[in-house]
Coordinates of C-alpha atoms and ligand atoms in Angstrom, one line a residue:
X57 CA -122.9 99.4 35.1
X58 CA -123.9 103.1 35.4
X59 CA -126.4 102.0 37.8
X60 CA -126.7 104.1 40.6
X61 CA -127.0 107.9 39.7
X62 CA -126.0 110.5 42.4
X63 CA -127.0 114.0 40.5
X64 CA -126.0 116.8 42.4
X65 CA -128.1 120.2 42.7
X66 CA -131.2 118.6 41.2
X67 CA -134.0 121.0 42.7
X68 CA -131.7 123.6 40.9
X69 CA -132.6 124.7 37.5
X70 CA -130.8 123.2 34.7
X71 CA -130.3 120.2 37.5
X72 CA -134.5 119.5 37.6
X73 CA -134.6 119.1 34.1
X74 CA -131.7 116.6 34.0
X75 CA -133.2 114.4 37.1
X76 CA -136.4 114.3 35.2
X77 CA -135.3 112.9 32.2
X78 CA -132.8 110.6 33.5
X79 CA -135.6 109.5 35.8
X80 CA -137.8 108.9 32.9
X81 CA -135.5 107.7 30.3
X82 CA -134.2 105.3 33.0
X83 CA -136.5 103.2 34.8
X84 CA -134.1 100.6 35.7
X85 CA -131.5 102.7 37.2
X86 CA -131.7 104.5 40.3
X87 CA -131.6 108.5 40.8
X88 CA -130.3 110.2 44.0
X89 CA -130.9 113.4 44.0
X90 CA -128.6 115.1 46.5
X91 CA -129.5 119.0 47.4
X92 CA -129.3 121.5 49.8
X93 CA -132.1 123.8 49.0
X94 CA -130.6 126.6 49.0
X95 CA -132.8 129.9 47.8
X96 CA -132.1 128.4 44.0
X97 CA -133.3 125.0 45.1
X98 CA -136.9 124.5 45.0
X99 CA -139.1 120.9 45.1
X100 CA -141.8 121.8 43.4
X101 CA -139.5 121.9 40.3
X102 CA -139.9 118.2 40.4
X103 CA -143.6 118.0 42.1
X104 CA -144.3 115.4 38.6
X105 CA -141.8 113.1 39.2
X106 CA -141.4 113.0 43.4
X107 CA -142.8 109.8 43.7
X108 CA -141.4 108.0 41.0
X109 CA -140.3 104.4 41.9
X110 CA -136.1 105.2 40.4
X111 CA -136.2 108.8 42.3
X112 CA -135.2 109.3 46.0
X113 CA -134.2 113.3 47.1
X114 CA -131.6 113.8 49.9
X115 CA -131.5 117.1 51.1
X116 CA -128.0 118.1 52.4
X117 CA -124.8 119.9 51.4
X118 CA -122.4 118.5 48.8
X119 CA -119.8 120.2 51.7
X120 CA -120.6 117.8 54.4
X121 CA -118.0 115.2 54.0
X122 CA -119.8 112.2 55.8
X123 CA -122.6 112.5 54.2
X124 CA -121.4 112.2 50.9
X125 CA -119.2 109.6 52.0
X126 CA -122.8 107.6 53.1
X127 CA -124.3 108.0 50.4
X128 CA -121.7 106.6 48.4
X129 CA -121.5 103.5 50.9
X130 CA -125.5 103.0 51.6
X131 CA -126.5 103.4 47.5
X132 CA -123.6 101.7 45.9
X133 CA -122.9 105.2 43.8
X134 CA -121.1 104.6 40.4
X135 CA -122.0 107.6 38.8
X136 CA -121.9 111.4 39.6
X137 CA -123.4 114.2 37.7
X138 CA -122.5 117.7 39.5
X139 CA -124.3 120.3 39.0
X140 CA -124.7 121.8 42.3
X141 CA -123.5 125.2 42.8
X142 CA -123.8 128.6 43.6
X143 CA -124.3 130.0 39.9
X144 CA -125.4 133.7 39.9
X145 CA -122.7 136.1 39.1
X146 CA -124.0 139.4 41.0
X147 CA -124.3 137.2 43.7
X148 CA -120.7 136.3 43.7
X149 CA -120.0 139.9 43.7
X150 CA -121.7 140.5 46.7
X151 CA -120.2 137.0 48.6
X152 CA -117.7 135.3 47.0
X153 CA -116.9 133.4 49.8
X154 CA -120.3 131.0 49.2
X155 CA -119.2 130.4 45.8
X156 CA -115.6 129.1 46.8
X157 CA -117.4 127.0 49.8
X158 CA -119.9 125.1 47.4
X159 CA -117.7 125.3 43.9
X160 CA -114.6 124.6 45.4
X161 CA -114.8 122.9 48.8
X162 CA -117.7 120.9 47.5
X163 CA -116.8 119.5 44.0
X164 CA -113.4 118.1 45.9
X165 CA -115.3 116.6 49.0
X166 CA -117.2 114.5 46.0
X167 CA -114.0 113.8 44.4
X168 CA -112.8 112.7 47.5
X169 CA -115.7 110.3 48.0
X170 CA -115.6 108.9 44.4
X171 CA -112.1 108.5 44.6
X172 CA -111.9 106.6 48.0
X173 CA -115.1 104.5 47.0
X174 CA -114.4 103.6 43.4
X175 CA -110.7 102.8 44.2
X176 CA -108.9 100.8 41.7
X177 CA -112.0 99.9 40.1
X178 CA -113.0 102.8 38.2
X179 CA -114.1 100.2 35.3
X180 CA -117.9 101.6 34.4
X181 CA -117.6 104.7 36.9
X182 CA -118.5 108.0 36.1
X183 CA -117.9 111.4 37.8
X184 CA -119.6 114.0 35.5
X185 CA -118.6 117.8 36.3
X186 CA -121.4 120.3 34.6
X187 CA -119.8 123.7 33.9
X188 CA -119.6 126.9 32.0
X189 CA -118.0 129.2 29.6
X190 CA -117.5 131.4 31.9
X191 CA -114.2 130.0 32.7
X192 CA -112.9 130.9 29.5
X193 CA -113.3 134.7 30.4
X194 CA -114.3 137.8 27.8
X195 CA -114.4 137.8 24.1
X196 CA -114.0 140.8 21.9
X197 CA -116.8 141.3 18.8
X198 CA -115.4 138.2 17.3
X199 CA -114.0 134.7 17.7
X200 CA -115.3 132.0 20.0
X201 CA -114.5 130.0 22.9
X202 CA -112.9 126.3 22.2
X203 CA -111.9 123.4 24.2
X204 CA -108.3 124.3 24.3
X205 CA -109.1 128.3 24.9
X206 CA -106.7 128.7 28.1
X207 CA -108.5 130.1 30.9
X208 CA -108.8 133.1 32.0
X209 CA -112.2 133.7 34.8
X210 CA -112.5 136.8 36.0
X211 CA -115.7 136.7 38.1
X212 CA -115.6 135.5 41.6
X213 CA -118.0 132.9 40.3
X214 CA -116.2 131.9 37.2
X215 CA -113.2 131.5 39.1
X216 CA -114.6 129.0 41.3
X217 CA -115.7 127.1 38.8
X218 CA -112.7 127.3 37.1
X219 CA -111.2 126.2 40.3
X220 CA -113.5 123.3 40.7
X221 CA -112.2 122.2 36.6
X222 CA -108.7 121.9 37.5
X223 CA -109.3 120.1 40.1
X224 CA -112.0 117.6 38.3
X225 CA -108.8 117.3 35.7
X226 CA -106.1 117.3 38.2
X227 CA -108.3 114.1 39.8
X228 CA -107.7 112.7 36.2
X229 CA -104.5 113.0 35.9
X230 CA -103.2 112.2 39.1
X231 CA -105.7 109.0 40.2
X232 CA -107.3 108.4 37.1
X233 CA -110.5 109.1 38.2
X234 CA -112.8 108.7 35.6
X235 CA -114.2 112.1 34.6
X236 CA -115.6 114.4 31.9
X237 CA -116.3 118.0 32.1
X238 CA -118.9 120.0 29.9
X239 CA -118.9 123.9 29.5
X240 CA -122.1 125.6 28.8
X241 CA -123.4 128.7 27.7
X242 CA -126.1 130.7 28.8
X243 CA -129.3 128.8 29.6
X244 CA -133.3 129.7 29.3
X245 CA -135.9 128.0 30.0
X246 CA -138.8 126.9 32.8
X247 CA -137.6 126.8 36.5
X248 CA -134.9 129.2 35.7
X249 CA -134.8 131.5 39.2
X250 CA -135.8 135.2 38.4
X251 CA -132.4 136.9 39.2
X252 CA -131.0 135.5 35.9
X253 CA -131.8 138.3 33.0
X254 CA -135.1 136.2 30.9
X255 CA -137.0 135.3 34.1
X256 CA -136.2 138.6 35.9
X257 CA -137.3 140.8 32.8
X258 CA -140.4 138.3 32.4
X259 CA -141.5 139.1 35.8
X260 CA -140.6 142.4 35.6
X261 CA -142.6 142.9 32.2
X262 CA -145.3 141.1 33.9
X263 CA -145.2 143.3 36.7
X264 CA -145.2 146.4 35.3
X265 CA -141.5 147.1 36.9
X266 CA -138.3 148.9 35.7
X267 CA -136.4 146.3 33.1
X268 CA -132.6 147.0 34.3
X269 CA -130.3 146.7 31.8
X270 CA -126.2 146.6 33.0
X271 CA -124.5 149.7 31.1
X272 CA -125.6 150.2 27.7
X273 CA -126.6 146.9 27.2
X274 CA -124.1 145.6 24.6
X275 CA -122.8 142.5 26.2
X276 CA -123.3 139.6 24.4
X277 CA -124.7 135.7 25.7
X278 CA -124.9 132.8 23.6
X279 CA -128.6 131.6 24.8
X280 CA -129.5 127.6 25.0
X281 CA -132.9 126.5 25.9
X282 CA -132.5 124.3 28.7
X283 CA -133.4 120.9 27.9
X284 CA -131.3 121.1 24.6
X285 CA -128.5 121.1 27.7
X286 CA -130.1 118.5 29.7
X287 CA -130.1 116.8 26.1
X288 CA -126.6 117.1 25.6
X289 CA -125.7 116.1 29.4
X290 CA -127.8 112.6 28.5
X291 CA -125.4 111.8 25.6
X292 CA -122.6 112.7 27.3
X293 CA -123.1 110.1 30.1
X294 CA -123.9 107.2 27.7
X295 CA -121.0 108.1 25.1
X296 CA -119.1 110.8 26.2
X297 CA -115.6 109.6 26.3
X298 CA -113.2 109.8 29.5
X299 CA -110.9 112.6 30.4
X300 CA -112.6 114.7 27.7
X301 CA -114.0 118.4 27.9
X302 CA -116.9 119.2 25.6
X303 CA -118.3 122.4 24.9
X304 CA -121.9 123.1 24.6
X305 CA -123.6 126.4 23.4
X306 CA -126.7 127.7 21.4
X307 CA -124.7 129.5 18.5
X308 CA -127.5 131.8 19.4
X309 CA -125.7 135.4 20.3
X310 CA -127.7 138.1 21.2
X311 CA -126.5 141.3 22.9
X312 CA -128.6 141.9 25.7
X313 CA -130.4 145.2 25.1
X314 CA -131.7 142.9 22.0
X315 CA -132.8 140.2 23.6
X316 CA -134.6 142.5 26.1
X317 CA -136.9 144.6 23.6
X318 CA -137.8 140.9 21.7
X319 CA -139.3 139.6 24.9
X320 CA -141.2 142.9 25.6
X321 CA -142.5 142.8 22.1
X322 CA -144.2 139.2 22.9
X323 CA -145.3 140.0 26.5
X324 CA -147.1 142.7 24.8
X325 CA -148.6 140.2 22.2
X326 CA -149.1 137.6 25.3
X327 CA -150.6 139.8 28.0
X328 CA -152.6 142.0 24.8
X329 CA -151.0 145.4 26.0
X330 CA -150.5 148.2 23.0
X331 CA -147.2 147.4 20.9
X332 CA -144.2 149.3 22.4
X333 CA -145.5 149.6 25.8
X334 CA -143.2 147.4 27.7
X335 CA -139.9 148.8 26.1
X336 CA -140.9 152.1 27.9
X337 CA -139.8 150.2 31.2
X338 CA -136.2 149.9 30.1
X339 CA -134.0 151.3 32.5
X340 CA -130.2 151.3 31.9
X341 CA -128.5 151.0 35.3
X342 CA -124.8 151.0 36.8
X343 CA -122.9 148.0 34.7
X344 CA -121.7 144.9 36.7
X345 CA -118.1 145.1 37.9
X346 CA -115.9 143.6 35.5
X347 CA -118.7 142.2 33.2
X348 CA -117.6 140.4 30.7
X349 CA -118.3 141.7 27.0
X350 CA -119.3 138.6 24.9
X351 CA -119.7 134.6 24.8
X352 CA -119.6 132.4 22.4
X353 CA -119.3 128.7 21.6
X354 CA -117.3 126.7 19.1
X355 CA -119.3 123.4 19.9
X356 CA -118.1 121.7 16.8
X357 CA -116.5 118.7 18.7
X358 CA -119.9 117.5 20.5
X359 CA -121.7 117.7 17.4
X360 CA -119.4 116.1 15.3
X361 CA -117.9 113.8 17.3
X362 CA -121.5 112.5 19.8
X363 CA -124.0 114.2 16.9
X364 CA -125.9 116.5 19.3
X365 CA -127.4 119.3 18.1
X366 CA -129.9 122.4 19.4
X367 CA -133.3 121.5 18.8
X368 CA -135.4 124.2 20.0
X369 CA -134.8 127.2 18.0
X370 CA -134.8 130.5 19.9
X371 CA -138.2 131.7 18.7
X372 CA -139.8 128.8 20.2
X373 CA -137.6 128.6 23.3
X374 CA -138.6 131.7 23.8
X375 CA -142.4 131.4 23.4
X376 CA -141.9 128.3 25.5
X377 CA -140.8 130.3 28.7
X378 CA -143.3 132.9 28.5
X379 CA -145.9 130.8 28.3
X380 CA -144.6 128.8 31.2
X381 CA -144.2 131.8 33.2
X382 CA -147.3 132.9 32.6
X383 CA -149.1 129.9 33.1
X384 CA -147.1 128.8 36.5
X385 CA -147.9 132.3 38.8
X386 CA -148.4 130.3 41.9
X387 CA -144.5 129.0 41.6
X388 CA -143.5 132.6 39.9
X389 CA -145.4 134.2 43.4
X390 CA -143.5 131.8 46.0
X391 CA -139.8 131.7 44.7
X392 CA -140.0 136.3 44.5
X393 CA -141.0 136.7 48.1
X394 CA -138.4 136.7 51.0
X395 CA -135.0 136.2 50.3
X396 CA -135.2 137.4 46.4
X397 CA -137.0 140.8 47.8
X398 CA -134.4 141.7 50.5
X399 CA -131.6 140.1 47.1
X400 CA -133.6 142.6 44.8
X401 CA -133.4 145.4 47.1
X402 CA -129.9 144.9 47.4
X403 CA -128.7 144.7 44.1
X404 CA -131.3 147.3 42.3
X405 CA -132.3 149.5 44.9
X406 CA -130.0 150.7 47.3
X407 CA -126.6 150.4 44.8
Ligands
LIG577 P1 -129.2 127.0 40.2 O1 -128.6 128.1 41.0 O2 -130.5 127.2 39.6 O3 -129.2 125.6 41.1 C1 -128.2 125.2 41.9 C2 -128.7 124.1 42.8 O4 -127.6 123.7 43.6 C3 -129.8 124.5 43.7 O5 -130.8 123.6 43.8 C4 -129.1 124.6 45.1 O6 -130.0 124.3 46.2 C5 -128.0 123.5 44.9 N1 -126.9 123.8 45.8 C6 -126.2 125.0 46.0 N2 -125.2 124.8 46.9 C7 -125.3 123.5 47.3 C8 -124.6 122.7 48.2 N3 -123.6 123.2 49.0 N4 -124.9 121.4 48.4 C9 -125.9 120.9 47.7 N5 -126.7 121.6 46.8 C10 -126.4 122.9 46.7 O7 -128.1 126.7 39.1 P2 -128.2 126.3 37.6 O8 -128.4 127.5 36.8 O9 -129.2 125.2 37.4 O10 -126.8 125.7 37.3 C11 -126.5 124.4 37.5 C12 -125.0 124.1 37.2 O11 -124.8 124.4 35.8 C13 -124.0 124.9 37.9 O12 -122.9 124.2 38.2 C14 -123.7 126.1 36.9 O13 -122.4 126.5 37.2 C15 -123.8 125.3 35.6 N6 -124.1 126.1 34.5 C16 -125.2 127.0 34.5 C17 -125.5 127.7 33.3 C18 -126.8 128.6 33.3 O14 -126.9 129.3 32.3 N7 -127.6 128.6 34.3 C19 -124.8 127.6 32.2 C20 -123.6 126.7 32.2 C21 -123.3 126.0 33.3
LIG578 O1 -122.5 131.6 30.4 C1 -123.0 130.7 31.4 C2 -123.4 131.4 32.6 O2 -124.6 132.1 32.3 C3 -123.7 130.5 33.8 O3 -122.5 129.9 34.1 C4 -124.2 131.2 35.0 O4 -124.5 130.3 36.1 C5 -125.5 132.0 34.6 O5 -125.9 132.8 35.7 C6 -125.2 132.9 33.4 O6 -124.3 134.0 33.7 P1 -124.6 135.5 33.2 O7 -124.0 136.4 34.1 O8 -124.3 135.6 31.7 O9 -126.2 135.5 33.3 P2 -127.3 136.6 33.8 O10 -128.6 136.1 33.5 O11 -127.0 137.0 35.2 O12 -126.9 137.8 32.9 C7 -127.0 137.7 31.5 C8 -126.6 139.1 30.9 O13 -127.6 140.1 31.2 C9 -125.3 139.6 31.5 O14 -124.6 140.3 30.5 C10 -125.7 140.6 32.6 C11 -127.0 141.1 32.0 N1 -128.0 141.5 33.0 C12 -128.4 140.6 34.0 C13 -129.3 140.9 34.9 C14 -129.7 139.9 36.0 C15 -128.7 142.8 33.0 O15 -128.4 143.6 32.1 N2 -129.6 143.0 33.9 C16 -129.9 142.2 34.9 O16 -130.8 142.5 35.8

C-alpha cells in the first residue's frame, strides 16, 4: 500500500525537495504533484526530475473541490502529503484572507476527498499534514516549543495553519481518518523564494541593496536546512505512527541581526569584496506587527522515537545556499521580476 502519492504544493519550496526525493527514492510508486503555481510555485524547481516515469504535475487549486475529488477517483490516491499553502507571514499581514482560503478552505476540501474516498478502509492510507511552529506562538529568552505546548498563533498565517491542525486532528478523532501532522521550524536552503529573510538578504547582498532588518533585530529562528526537513517528512511517511504530532527543528537558534552579519561576512569571502563591506548595508526598519520574539524546538520525540537527526550543520547549510544562489542567477533573475517588485515595493518602500 502507500502506492499512489498525491503531494500537495510541490513547485513550492520545501514541497520540490520532498517530490524529488520521493520520486527518486521511489520508483515503483507513483507521484502526483498537485499545484497551483501561485507566485511561490515555480517548475523549474523540478526542471531534473519533470520527466521522470513515477512523476506527473497537475496544476490546479487544492480549493477546487472536484478536482481534488478526480484526482482521488482517476489515480487511486492512498496517500496525501500537504504542503501547499500560502506561507509568508508579511504577506498574511497584508491579505489574510488568501491564507484562510488556501490553509483553511483547502486542507478541509482534501480531507473531505480523503475521507469520502478512503471510507471505511483507511487500512494502509495516509493523509500527511506539513506544518509549523508557528502555531505554538512566542517564546521568551528561554524554553522551547513541545508537542503538548497549547496553542497560541498569533499571525494571520499561523492562525490558519493552526486552523488547518485542528481540523487535520478533529478529522482523527471524529472519522478516524488516518493522519499525522509535523511542525517545523524555520527552513533554508535552494528554491527558497526571496521574500523569506536568507534568500532576500542573499540577493540583496548580491545586489548591493539595503539589508532590512525588523526592529532591532533580536528575534530569534531556529534554522533547518531544507532537505534535513524533506529527510524527516520521508521517515515520517514510512514509520511515523497514526494520530501523532511530531516536531521538527534545527536546535540551531540564531537571532536575526546575527544570522544577517554571518552571511555578509561569506558573500564578501564569495563575491571577493573587502571584509566588512556588506554589513554597511544593514538597515534597521519598522518591526513586523506582532512579530513574534523567539522559536525553538524540543524535537526529542522524532529523534528518539523514528532516529532522525539534522545532518547538515549550519556552516555548510549555509555555504550550500550561497553557492546555489550564486551559481543559479538565471532562476534568482526570473522569480525577482514582476509580482515580487510591485510585493517589494509594497512592503519596503512605501510602509
Ligand atoms: P512556498 O510558499 O514556497 O510554497 C507553497 C506552494 O503551495 C507553492 O508552490 C504554491 O504554488 C502552492 N500553493 C499555494 N496555494 C495553493 C493552492 N490553493 N492550491 C494548490 N497549490 C497552492 O511554501 P514553503 O515554504 O515551501 O512551505 C511549504 C509548507 O511547509 C507550508 O504548508 C508551510 O506552512 C510549511 N512550513 C514551512 C516552513 C518554512 O520555513 N518555509 C517551516 C515549517 C512549515
Ligand atoms: O517557523 C517556521 C516558519 O518560518 C514557516 O512556517 C513560515 O512559512 C516561514 O515563512 C518562516 O516564518 P518567519 O516569519 O520566521 O520567516 P521569515 O523568513 O519571513 O523571517 C525570519 C525572521 O527574519 C523574522 O524574525 C522576521 C525577520 N525578517 C524577515 C524579513 C523577510 C527581517 O528582519 N527582515 C526581512 O526582510
Amino acid at each position: 500500500m502507500k502506492q499512489n502519492i498525491l503531494i500537495t504544493g510541490g513547485a513550492g519550496f520545501i514541497g520540490s525537495h520532498v517530490v524529488r526525493l520521493f520520486v527518486k527514492s521511489y520508483p515503483n510508486k507513483r507521484i502526483y504533484n498537485l499545484d497551483k503555481l501561485t507566485y511561490a510555485g515555480n517548475l523549474e524547481n523540478l526542471k531534473d526530475i519533470q520527466n521522470e516515469a513515477n512523476y506527473t504535475f497537475i496544476k490546479g487549486d487544492i480549493c477546487n473541490s472536484q478536482l481534488v475529488m478526480s484526482l482521488f477517483e482517476k489515480y487511486h490516491i492512498d496517500t496525501v502529503i500537504h504542503l501547499a499553502a500560502e506561507s509568508h507571514v508579511d504577506r498574511s499581514i497584508i491579505n489574510p484572507m488568501d491564507f484562510i482560503q488556501t490553509n483553511i478552505v483547502g486542507t478541509v476540501t482534501l480531507l473531505n476527498a480523503a475521507k469520502h474516498y478512503w471510507k471505511d478502509a483507511y487500512e494502509g492510507k495516509l493523509f500527511y499534514h506539513i506544518s509549523t511552529d508557528e502555531v505554538y506562538g512566542s517564546l521568551g529568552e528561554t524554553g522551547y516549543f513541545t508537542e503538548t505546548t497549547p496553542y497560541d498563533p498569533r499571525s494571520p498565517y499561523s492562525a490558519s495553519k493552526a486552523s488547518s491542525d485542528h481540523l487535520v486532528r478533529a478529522y482523527y478523532h471524529t472519522y478516524k481518518l488516518p493522519i499525522i501532522i509535523s511542525n517545523c521550524s524555520n527552513n533554508y536552503g535552494p528554491y527558497q523564494f526571496p521574500e523569506k529573510l536568507i534568500p532576500l538578504m542573499i540577493n540583496n547582498i548580491k545586489n548591493m541593496k539595503p539589508l532590512p532588518v525588523y526592529g532591532k533585530g533580536e528575534n530569534v529562528r531556529d534554522w533547518l536546512y531544507v532537505e534535513d526537513h524533506a529527510q524527516a517528512i520521508q521517515l515520517l511517511f514510512e514509520k511515523g505512527k497514526i494520530g501523532e504530532t511530531y516536531n521538527i527543528g534545527g536546535e540551531n537558534e540564531w537571532r536575526n541581526i546575527d544570522l544577517v552579519r554571518k552571511l555578509c561576512q561569506l558573500m564578501d569571502k564569495k563575491l571577493n569584496r573587502p571584509a566588512g563591506s556588506s554589513e554597511q548595508l544593514i538597515t534597521f526598519v519598522k518591526d513586523r506587527a506582532g512579530h513574534d520574539l523567539r522559536y525553538a524546538i524540543d524535537c526529542s520525540k522524532i529523534k528518539n522515537e523514528l532516529g532522525w537527526k539534522q545532518s547538515v550543520n549550519f556552516e555548510q547549510g549555509l555555504e550550500l545556499t550561497v553557492d546555489w544562489y550564486l551559481q543559479n542567477e538565471q532562476w534568482l533573475n526570473n522569480v525577482i521580476t514582476g509580482e515580487y517588485e510591485s510585493y517589494y515595493e509594497k512592503q519596503y518602500i512605501l510602509r
